[in-house]
Short mmCIF file of C-alpha atoms in Angstrom, two decimals:
data_model
loop_
_atom_site.label_atom_id
_atom_site.label_comp_id
_atom_site.label_asym_id
_atom_site.label_seq_id
_atom_site.Cartn_x
_atom_site.Cartn_y
_atom_site.Cartn_z
CA UNK A 1 111.36 -135.35 11.40
CA UNK A 2 109.90 -133.71 14.60
CA UNK A 3 112.21 -133.38 17.43
CA UNK A 4 115.11 -135.00 15.77
CA UNK A 5 118.09 -132.56 16.34
CA UNK A 6 121.34 -134.39 15.71
CA UNK A 7 123.18 -136.72 13.45
CA UNK A 8 123.24 -139.46 16.16
CA UNK A 9 119.60 -139.18 16.76
CA UNK A 10 118.93 -139.63 12.77
CA UNK A 11 121.41 -142.58 12.88
CA UNK A 12 119.63 -143.98 15.90
CA UNK A 13 115.87 -143.60 14.48
CA UNK A 14 117.00 -144.84 10.97
CA UNK A 15 118.80 -148.20 12.47
CA UNK A 16 116.09 -148.83 14.80
CA UNK A 17 113.14 -148.37 12.32
CA UNK A 18 114.87 -150.49 9.42
CA UNK A 19 115.81 -153.30 12.00
CA UNK A 20 112.27 -153.37 13.22
CA UNK A 21 111.13 -153.55 9.53
CA UNK A 22 113.66 -156.12 8.66
CA UNK A 23 115.18 -154.19 5.71
CA UNK A 24 117.87 -151.36 5.62
CA UNK A 25 116.91 -148.39 3.35
CA UNK A 26 119.11 -145.74 1.94
CA UNK A 27 116.02 -143.92 1.12
CA UNK A 28 114.89 -143.88 4.77
CA UNK A 29 118.39 -142.53 5.84
CA UNK A 30 118.06 -139.64 3.07
CA UNK A 31 114.39 -138.76 3.93
CA UNK A 32 115.39 -138.68 7.86
CA UNK A 33 118.31 -136.59 7.23
CA UNK A 34 116.40 -134.15 5.11
CA UNK A 35 113.56 -133.92 7.46
CA UNK A 36 115.97 -133.24 10.43
CA UNK A 37 117.35 -130.41 8.38
CA UNK A 38 121.05 -131.54 8.92
CA UNK A 39 123.87 -129.56 7.11
CA UNK A 40 126.28 -131.45 4.92
CA UNK A 41 128.53 -132.21 7.61
CA UNK A 42 126.12 -133.67 10.02
CA UNK A 43 124.58 -135.46 7.08
CA UNK A 44 127.63 -137.08 6.23
CA UNK A 45 127.98 -138.05 10.03
CA UNK A 46 124.94 -139.62 10.22
CA UNK A 47 125.50 -141.71 7.12
CA UNK A 48 128.92 -142.84 8.42
CA UNK A 49 127.22 -143.85 11.85
CA UNK A 50 124.75 -145.86 10.05
CA UNK A 51 126.95 -147.69 7.66
CA UNK A 52 129.68 -148.03 10.40
CA UNK A 53 127.19 -149.71 12.83
CA UNK A 54 125.88 -152.12 10.03
CA UNK A 55 129.31 -152.85 8.84
CA UNK A 56 130.38 -153.78 12.43
CA UNK A 57 127.10 -154.90 14.20
CA UNK A 58 128.20 -158.45 15.38
CA UNK A 59 131.29 -157.06 16.75
CA UNK A 60 129.84 -154.23 18.77
CA UNK A 61 127.33 -156.75 19.94
CA UNK A 62 130.19 -158.72 21.07
CA UNK A 63 131.72 -155.96 22.90
CA UNK A 64 128.31 -154.93 24.30
CA UNK A 65 127.91 -158.37 25.53
CA UNK A 66 131.24 -158.42 27.39
CA UNK A 67 130.40 -155.14 29.44
CA UNK A 68 126.63 -155.58 30.02
CA UNK A 69 124.99 -157.36 32.65
CA UNK A 70 122.01 -157.90 30.44
CA UNK A 71 122.04 -160.18 27.54
CA UNK A 72 122.25 -158.28 24.22
CA UNK A 73 119.15 -160.07 22.91
CA UNK A 74 117.14 -158.79 25.58
CA UNK A 75 117.77 -155.08 25.22
CA UNK A 76 115.29 -152.71 23.87
CA UNK A 77 115.88 -151.90 20.13
CA UNK A 78 116.79 -148.26 20.54
CA UNK A 79 118.85 -149.05 23.74
CA UNK A 80 120.78 -151.48 21.73
CA UNK A 81 121.54 -149.26 18.83
CA UNK A 82 122.42 -146.40 21.11
CA UNK A 83 125.10 -148.92 22.65
CA UNK A 84 126.15 -149.74 19.16
CA UNK A 85 126.58 -145.99 18.18
CA UNK A 86 128.54 -145.45 21.18
CA UNK A 87 130.62 -148.41 20.84
CA UNK A 88 131.30 -147.86 17.23
CA UNK A 89 132.16 -144.21 17.78
CA UNK A 90 134.74 -145.11 20.44
CA UNK A 91 136.41 -148.08 18.74
CA UNK A 92 136.42 -146.89 15.13
CA UNK A 93 136.00 -143.08 15.11
CA UNK A 94 139.25 -141.79 16.63
CA UNK A 95 138.21 -137.94 16.10
CA UNK A 96 135.20 -138.39 18.67
CA UNK A 97 136.17 -138.13 22.03
CA UNK A 98 135.10 -141.25 24.15
CA UNK A 99 133.34 -138.90 26.53
CA UNK A 100 131.11 -137.51 23.86
CA UNK A 101 130.19 -140.66 22.44
CA UNK A 102 129.25 -141.94 26.06
CA UNK A 103 127.25 -138.59 26.67
CA UNK A 104 125.34 -138.62 23.28
CA UNK A 105 124.34 -142.29 23.71
CA UNK A 106 123.16 -141.78 27.13
CA UNK A 107 120.81 -138.76 25.84
CA UNK A 108 119.41 -141.11 23.09
CA UNK A 109 118.48 -143.57 25.68
CA UNK A 110 116.98 -140.96 27.94
CA UNK A 111 114.87 -139.56 25.06
CA UNK A 112 114.20 -142.80 23.18
CA UNK A 113 113.59 -145.52 25.58
CA UNK A 114 110.41 -146.12 27.84
CA UNK A 115 112.40 -147.50 30.52
CA UNK A 116 113.67 -145.02 32.98
CA UNK A 117 116.78 -147.32 33.98
CA UNK A 118 118.04 -147.34 30.45
CA UNK A 119 120.08 -144.24 30.67
CA UNK A 120 121.98 -145.48 33.68
CA UNK A 121 122.57 -149.07 31.84
CA UNK A 122 123.89 -147.12 28.86
CA UNK A 123 126.33 -145.11 30.86
CA UNK A 124 127.69 -148.01 32.64
CA UNK A 125 128.13 -150.02 29.95
CA UNK A 126 129.87 -147.34 27.88
CA UNK A 127 131.92 -145.73 30.54
CA UNK A 128 133.29 -149.42 31.18
CA UNK A 129 134.08 -149.78 27.50
CA UNK A 130 135.69 -146.46 27.54
CA UNK A 131 138.13 -147.45 30.26
CA UNK A 132 139.14 -150.64 28.41
CA UNK A 133 139.62 -149.05 24.92
CA UNK A 134 143.18 -150.05 24.89
CA UNK A 135 142.41 -153.73 25.98
CA UNK A 136 139.02 -154.57 24.51
CA UNK A 137 138.10 -158.14 24.81
CA UNK A 138 139.71 -160.65 22.46
CA UNK A 139 137.76 -162.77 20.13
CA UNK A 140 138.51 -166.49 20.67
CA UNK A 141 140.45 -167.66 17.55
CA UNK A 142 140.03 -171.52 18.42
CA UNK A 143 137.16 -171.47 15.81
CA UNK A 144 138.42 -169.43 12.67
CA UNK A 145 135.13 -168.98 11.04
CA UNK A 146 133.51 -167.78 14.26
CA UNK A 147 136.27 -165.57 14.89
CA UNK A 148 136.19 -163.91 11.31
CA UNK A 149 132.26 -163.81 11.55
CA UNK A 150 132.41 -161.69 14.71
CA UNK A 151 135.74 -159.73 13.84
CA UNK A 152 134.24 -158.72 10.41
CA UNK A 153 130.49 -158.78 11.23
CA UNK A 154 129.60 -161.37 8.59
CA UNK A 155 127.10 -164.21 9.62
CA UNK A 156 128.67 -167.72 10.15
CA UNK A 157 126.95 -169.26 7.35
CA UNK A 158 128.54 -166.84 4.77
CA UNK A 159 131.86 -167.03 6.24
CA UNK A 160 131.93 -170.79 5.92
CA UNK A 161 130.62 -170.23 2.33
CA UNK A 162 133.61 -167.96 1.55
CA UNK A 163 135.93 -170.21 3.37
CA UNK A 164 135.06 -173.16 1.28
CA UNK A 165 135.79 -171.08 -1.88
CA UNK A 166 138.78 -169.25 -0.77
CA UNK A 167 140.41 -170.51 2.48
CA UNK A 168 140.42 -168.64 5.47
CA UNK A 169 143.38 -166.42 4.69
CA UNK A 170 141.82 -165.08 1.59
CA UNK A 171 138.39 -164.93 3.06
CA UNK A 172 139.71 -162.60 5.69
CA UNK A 173 141.06 -160.29 2.86
CA UNK A 174 137.40 -160.34 1.14
CA UNK A 175 135.58 -159.46 4.58
CA UNK A 176 137.92 -156.81 5.18
CA UNK A 177 137.22 -155.32 1.83
CA UNK A 178 133.54 -155.62 2.47
CA UNK A 179 133.86 -153.38 5.53
CA UNK A 180 136.00 -150.80 3.60
CA UNK A 181 134.88 -147.36 2.46
CA UNK A 182 134.98 -147.57 -1.54
CA UNK A 183 135.28 -144.42 -3.48
CA UNK A 184 132.18 -143.47 -5.76
CA UNK A 185 132.63 -144.71 -9.34
CA UNK A 186 131.48 -142.56 -12.12
CA UNK A 187 131.41 -143.49 -15.86
CA UNK A 188 131.76 -140.73 -18.50
CA UNK A 189 129.18 -140.31 -20.92
CA UNK A 190 131.69 -139.93 -23.95
CA UNK A 191 128.74 -139.27 -26.48
CA UNK A 192 128.60 -135.78 -24.70
CA UNK A 193 132.17 -135.14 -23.17
CA UNK A 194 135.49 -136.40 -22.05
CA UNK A 195 137.09 -137.43 -19.00
CA UNK A 196 139.30 -134.50 -18.78
CA UNK A 197 136.51 -131.95 -19.02
CA UNK A 198 134.55 -133.71 -16.37
CA UNK A 199 137.62 -133.83 -14.08
CA UNK A 200 137.96 -130.31 -14.45
CA UNK A 201 134.40 -129.42 -13.94
CA UNK A 202 134.33 -131.57 -10.64
CA UNK A 203 137.56 -130.30 -9.23
CA UNK A 204 136.34 -126.77 -9.77
CA UNK A 205 133.15 -127.60 -7.76
CA UNK A 206 135.49 -128.72 -4.94
CA UNK A 207 135.34 -132.49 -5.45
CA UNK A 208 138.18 -134.79 -4.89
CA UNK A 209 138.08 -136.65 -8.41
CA UNK A 210 140.69 -138.55 -10.32
CA UNK A 211 140.95 -140.88 -13.43
CA UNK A 212 140.14 -144.61 -12.57
CA UNK A 213 143.66 -146.60 -12.24
CA UNK A 214 142.95 -148.79 -15.05
CA UNK A 215 139.47 -148.43 -16.57
CA UNK A 216 139.18 -145.86 -19.38
CA UNK A 217 136.56 -143.18 -19.24
CA UNK A 218 135.91 -143.84 -15.62
CA UNK A 219 136.62 -141.59 -12.73
CA UNK A 220 136.66 -142.04 -8.84
CA UNK A 221 135.31 -139.57 -6.38
CA UNK A 222 135.79 -139.43 -2.83
CA UNK A 223 134.52 -137.13 -0.11
CA UNK A 224 130.68 -137.77 -0.63
CA UNK A 225 128.20 -134.95 -1.00
CA UNK A 226 125.03 -134.73 -3.22
CA UNK A 227 126.32 -135.56 -6.71
CA UNK A 228 122.99 -135.23 -8.41
CA UNK A 229 123.13 -131.37 -7.53
CA UNK A 230 126.30 -130.97 -9.59
CA UNK A 231 125.67 -129.41 -12.95
CA UNK A 232 128.01 -131.88 -14.74
CA UNK A 233 125.50 -134.81 -13.40
CA UNK A 234 122.27 -132.82 -14.40
CA UNK A 235 123.94 -132.04 -17.76
CA UNK A 236 124.26 -135.97 -18.27
CA UNK A 237 128.17 -135.82 -18.62
CA UNK A 238 128.49 -138.62 -16.11
CA UNK A 239 126.49 -141.45 -14.46
CA UNK A 240 127.26 -143.56 -11.32
CA UNK A 241 128.00 -147.09 -11.99
CA UNK A 242 130.80 -149.53 -10.51
CA UNK A 243 133.35 -150.64 -12.69
CA UNK A 244 132.17 -154.28 -12.53
CA UNK A 245 129.08 -153.68 -14.10
CA UNK A 246 130.88 -151.46 -16.81
CA UNK A 247 133.18 -154.36 -17.41
CA UNK A 248 130.36 -156.84 -18.07
CA UNK A 249 129.20 -154.58 -21.03
CA UNK A 250 132.91 -154.22 -22.36
CA UNK A 251 133.06 -158.00 -22.28
CA UNK A 252 129.68 -158.20 -24.29
CA UNK A 253 131.22 -155.91 -26.88
CA UNK A 254 128.38 -153.74 -28.21
CA UNK A 255 129.27 -151.73 -31.33
CA UNK A 256 127.41 -148.87 -33.13
CA UNK A 257 124.50 -150.29 -34.90
CA UNK A 258 123.99 -153.09 -32.43
CA UNK A 259 120.44 -154.26 -31.51
CA UNK A 260 120.62 -155.02 -27.74
CA UNK A 261 117.99 -156.03 -25.21
CA UNK A 262 118.94 -155.40 -21.51
CA UNK A 263 116.17 -157.95 -20.06
CA UNK A 264 116.59 -156.87 -16.33
CA UNK A 265 117.90 -153.44 -16.59
CA UNK A 266 116.71 -151.16 -13.90
CA UNK A 267 118.05 -148.58 -13.00
CA UNK A 268 119.53 -148.81 -16.51
CA UNK A 269 123.20 -148.45 -16.00
CA UNK A 270 124.17 -151.29 -18.33
CA UNK A 271 121.85 -150.05 -20.89
CA UNK A 272 123.40 -146.60 -20.85
CA UNK A 273 126.95 -148.02 -20.93
CA UNK A 274 125.95 -150.16 -24.06
CA UNK A 275 124.39 -146.92 -25.71
CA UNK A 276 127.48 -144.96 -24.84
CA UNK A 277 129.79 -147.85 -26.26
CA UNK A 278 127.62 -147.67 -29.56
CA UNK A 279 127.91 -143.88 -29.77
CA UNK A 280 124.25 -143.66 -29.47
CA UNK A 281 123.81 -145.28 -32.86
CA UNK A 282 121.58 -148.66 -32.82
CA UNK A 283 118.72 -149.80 -30.45
CA UNK A 284 118.93 -150.42 -26.89
CA UNK A 285 115.52 -152.08 -25.40
CA UNK A 286 116.01 -151.45 -21.75
CA UNK A 287 113.45 -153.40 -19.81
CA UNK A 288 112.39 -154.36 -16.07
CA UNK A 289 109.67 -156.33 -14.80
CA UNK A 290 108.51 -153.36 -12.50
CA UNK A 291 106.57 -150.71 -14.33
CA UNK A 292 107.34 -147.85 -12.00
CA UNK A 293 110.99 -148.65 -13.09
CA UNK A 294 110.37 -147.73 -16.71
CA UNK A 295 109.99 -144.05 -15.83
CA UNK A 296 113.55 -144.24 -14.00
CA UNK A 297 115.16 -145.72 -16.85
CA UNK A 298 113.61 -143.08 -19.35
CA UNK A 299 114.87 -140.25 -16.99
CA UNK A 300 118.25 -141.50 -17.02
CA UNK A 301 118.48 -142.01 -20.82
CA UNK A 302 116.96 -138.61 -21.29
CA UNK A 303 119.36 -136.77 -18.86
CA UNK A 304 122.21 -138.56 -20.73
CA UNK A 305 120.81 -137.61 -24.09
CA UNK A 306 120.80 -141.22 -25.17
CA UNK A 307 118.20 -141.56 -27.89
CA UNK A 308 118.85 -145.12 -28.76
CA UNK A 309 117.61 -146.23 -25.50
CA UNK A 310 113.89 -147.24 -25.47
CA UNK A 311 112.55 -148.16 -21.76
CA UNK A 312 109.88 -150.94 -21.66
CA UNK A 313 108.27 -153.45 -18.96
CA UNK A 314 109.19 -157.13 -19.70
CA UNK A 315 109.02 -160.20 -17.46
CA UNK A 316 112.08 -161.84 -18.53
CA UNK A 317 110.74 -165.26 -17.39
CA UNK A 318 107.84 -165.29 -19.95
CA UNK A 319 108.07 -165.41 -23.81
CA UNK A 320 107.48 -162.13 -25.63
CA UNK A 321 106.14 -162.63 -29.15
CA UNK A 322 108.27 -161.02 -31.79
CA UNK A 323 111.41 -161.06 -29.70
CA UNK A 324 112.75 -164.47 -30.59
CA UNK A 325 116.11 -164.38 -32.81
CA UNK A 326 115.61 -160.61 -32.71
CA UNK A 327 118.95 -159.04 -30.99
CA UNK A 328 122.41 -159.17 -31.61
CA UNK A 329 123.28 -159.09 -27.77
CA UNK A 330 120.85 -159.80 -24.83
CA UNK A 331 122.19 -158.87 -21.20
CA UNK A 332 120.61 -160.69 -18.30
CA UNK A 333 121.65 -159.14 -15.10
CA UNK A 334 119.51 -161.49 -13.13
CA UNK A 335 117.99 -160.84 -9.65
CA UNK A 336 120.42 -162.45 -7.13
CA UNK A 337 121.45 -162.30 -3.41
CA UNK A 338 123.49 -159.16 -3.93
CA UNK A 339 126.50 -160.61 -1.88
CA UNK A 340 128.96 -159.08 -4.00
CA UNK A 341 128.07 -155.45 -2.99
CA UNK A 342 128.25 -155.77 0.47
CA UNK A 343 130.74 -152.95 0.72
CA UNK A 344 127.98 -150.64 -0.50
CA UNK A 345 125.04 -152.17 1.10
CA UNK A 346 126.33 -153.63 4.52
CA UNK A 347 122.93 -154.85 5.36
CA UNK A 348 122.86 -157.49 2.81
CA UNK A 349 125.11 -159.67 4.67
CA UNK A 350 122.46 -160.23 7.39
CA UNK A 351 119.70 -161.68 4.84
CA UNK A 352 118.09 -164.64 5.93
CA UNK A 353 119.88 -167.47 3.71
CA UNK A 354 116.78 -169.60 3.45
CA UNK A 355 114.97 -167.62 0.87
CA UNK A 356 118.08 -167.22 -1.35
CA UNK A 357 118.10 -170.92 -2.01
CA UNK A 358 115.45 -170.29 -4.54
CA UNK A 359 117.13 -167.89 -6.72
CA UNK A 360 119.04 -170.28 -8.87
CA UNK A 361 115.54 -171.62 -10.17
CA UNK A 362 114.71 -168.09 -11.11
CA UNK A 363 117.88 -167.46 -12.68
CA UNK A 364 117.81 -170.40 -14.77
CA UNK A 365 114.19 -169.47 -15.76
CA UNK A 366 115.33 -166.26 -17.08
CA UNK A 367 118.43 -167.29 -18.70
CA UNK A 368 116.30 -170.25 -20.62
CA UNK A 369 113.87 -167.66 -21.74
CA UNK A 370 115.88 -164.67 -22.86
CA UNK A 371 118.46 -167.10 -24.65
CA UNK A 372 115.70 -167.32 -27.50
CA UNK A 373 115.91 -163.60 -28.16
CA UNK A 374 119.43 -163.89 -29.18
CA UNK A 375 119.73 -164.20 -32.89
CA UNK A 376 122.14 -166.92 -34.42
CA UNK A 377 125.67 -165.67 -34.19
CA UNK A 378 124.67 -163.18 -31.19
CA UNK A 379 125.70 -162.93 -27.77
CA UNK A 380 124.15 -163.67 -24.41
CA UNK A 381 125.49 -161.99 -21.35
CA UNK A 382 124.83 -163.50 -18.10
CA UNK A 383 126.04 -161.56 -14.79
CA UNK A 384 125.17 -161.26 -11.29
CA UNK A 385 126.56 -159.08 -8.37
CA UNK A 386 126.97 -162.09 -6.26
CA UNK A 387 130.00 -164.48 -5.57
CA UNK A 388 128.05 -167.66 -4.86
CA UNK A 389 128.72 -170.39 -7.14
CA UNK A 390 125.19 -171.84 -7.12
CA UNK A 391 124.07 -168.29 -8.71
CA UNK A 392 126.89 -168.01 -11.18
CA UNK A 393 128.92 -170.95 -12.75
CA UNK A 394 126.39 -173.73 -11.73
CA UNK A 395 123.56 -171.73 -13.37
CA UNK A 396 125.66 -171.22 -16.47
CA UNK A 397 126.63 -174.88 -16.46
CA UNK A 398 123.04 -176.00 -16.41
CA UNK A 399 122.14 -173.45 -19.28
CA UNK A 400 124.96 -174.98 -21.44
CA UNK A 401 124.13 -178.63 -20.90
CA UNK A 402 120.40 -177.76 -22.00
CA UNK A 403 121.38 -175.48 -24.78
CA UNK A 404 124.14 -176.74 -27.03
CA UNK A 405 123.67 -174.13 -29.39
CA UNK A 406 125.47 -171.69 -26.87
CA UNK A 407 129.13 -171.68 -26.15
CA UNK A 408 131.31 -169.69 -23.91
CA UNK A 409 133.42 -167.13 -25.90
CA UNK A 410 136.64 -165.58 -24.65
CA UNK A 411 136.88 -161.68 -24.23
CA UNK A 412 139.48 -159.21 -22.96
CA UNK A 413 139.25 -156.50 -20.47
CA UNK A 414 141.65 -153.70 -19.54
CA UNK A 415 144.73 -154.56 -17.41
CA UNK A 416 145.09 -156.05 -14.76
CA UNK A 417 142.36 -158.47 -15.84
CA UNK A 418 143.34 -158.83 -19.51
CA UNK A 419 142.28 -161.86 -21.47
CA UNK A 420 139.54 -164.05 -20.15
CA UNK A 421 140.03 -167.24 -22.15
CA UNK A 422 137.25 -169.22 -20.77
CA UNK A 423 134.56 -166.46 -21.11
CA UNK A 424 133.79 -166.52 -17.63
CA UNK A 425 134.96 -164.12 -14.99
CA UNK A 426 134.36 -163.29 -11.18
CA UNK A 427 135.34 -159.92 -9.99
CA UNK A 428 136.41 -159.88 -6.37
CA UNK A 429 136.46 -156.70 -4.18
CA UNK A 430 139.85 -157.69 -2.61
CA UNK A 431 141.43 -158.19 -5.62
CA UNK A 432 139.97 -156.08 -8.38
CA UNK A 433 138.75 -153.42 -6.18
CA UNK A 434 135.19 -153.53 -7.89
CA UNK A 435 131.89 -155.00 -6.51
CA UNK A 436 132.00 -158.72 -6.40
CA UNK A 437 130.42 -159.49 -9.93
CA UNK A 438 129.96 -162.43 -12.24
CA UNK A 439 130.22 -162.31 -15.86
CA UNK A 440 129.62 -164.98 -18.79
CA UNK A 441 129.69 -164.48 -22.34
CA UNK A 442 127.94 -166.78 -24.53
CA UNK A 443 127.92 -166.89 -28.16
CA UNK A 444 124.90 -168.48 -30.03
CA UNK A 445 126.28 -170.92 -32.82
CA UNK A 446 125.34 -169.90 -36.34
#
């Protein structure tokens, strides 16, 4: 990444490019870090700055607007992001002196703005902010939704949606959880090893690792780092998967000898979880609509040593001859708005809501089609990583109305969740400490 020297520059370039393209990319950030030659400490700072600004963008813009004589929407892209980086560091990263945050942002504006007046503008705004750090402008609380939107940097439409489901008090808890820093969750490949052995190996490598507080054969990792370089990862002794996705497979209950179809599988986490639960005995057809993702699934299964996983290409909306009544378990983790994983992908909150309106139709089409692949007496698992009822319960309700041969089936998960008598469960980040996830277990009548 020619000419880029610091973590702050990497953050600025990445944020500005992704904003211009209209989509955030973790891969772009990693590429920029690699090309800039940042060491592990600066790489971690660049990552924290990017995620921190995305998590607090509306709040940063609120403060900038209060201290700037130029309207936020009129500021040049890179100048605005230089200001956001400065404000974020001063307001949220207590170990960075305000003077350093100001000076670095001024230098970024000098290097990356075409307007010679930009460094002075950035200097004036941030120095004013620095003088007022103990009395930053207050957000008007008269409109609670508007307040929460700015305070936690969630679009107003999304805040109002959550308020209609949870009320204002619990919505604030959810938004705060979305802006937290969740630990990395790893699932142990019990076909090859045990949690105790992996914990010993990771601790010897200098990582902070501990058993998950309530999910068996699951550990949490804090402190970051490139996990893929670890010998334990390369040897296939663990893989990264949130507890929510693992719980969905536990709800489905695959056993040794089961024949499974994972219809929307990439990158393969639930296929791997099913294969491990089956002790690598049976068949797991792990399929995705995108041909290039077949290699991704194959590589993961090979690394984990899971021979029962067969990767394939499948359009889950189109009937595949020979698949009718062929599977004991069909898992459909359908394309969704992703609003349950904001804490890991903070940019998702800024999605245009209009295109999301069409998702339930796609989800219903997938569920209608893949249900034909479930043998009589078998299980259909529907799940999403969103929290919106129109993509969750309403889709399942419509499916059950049209398919009386299916019915919800109770399941039980580890405490603190326990029995789920109605066969449907929503996992919440602020309650369960998992991604936001929806699970529905449906049994086909004999």
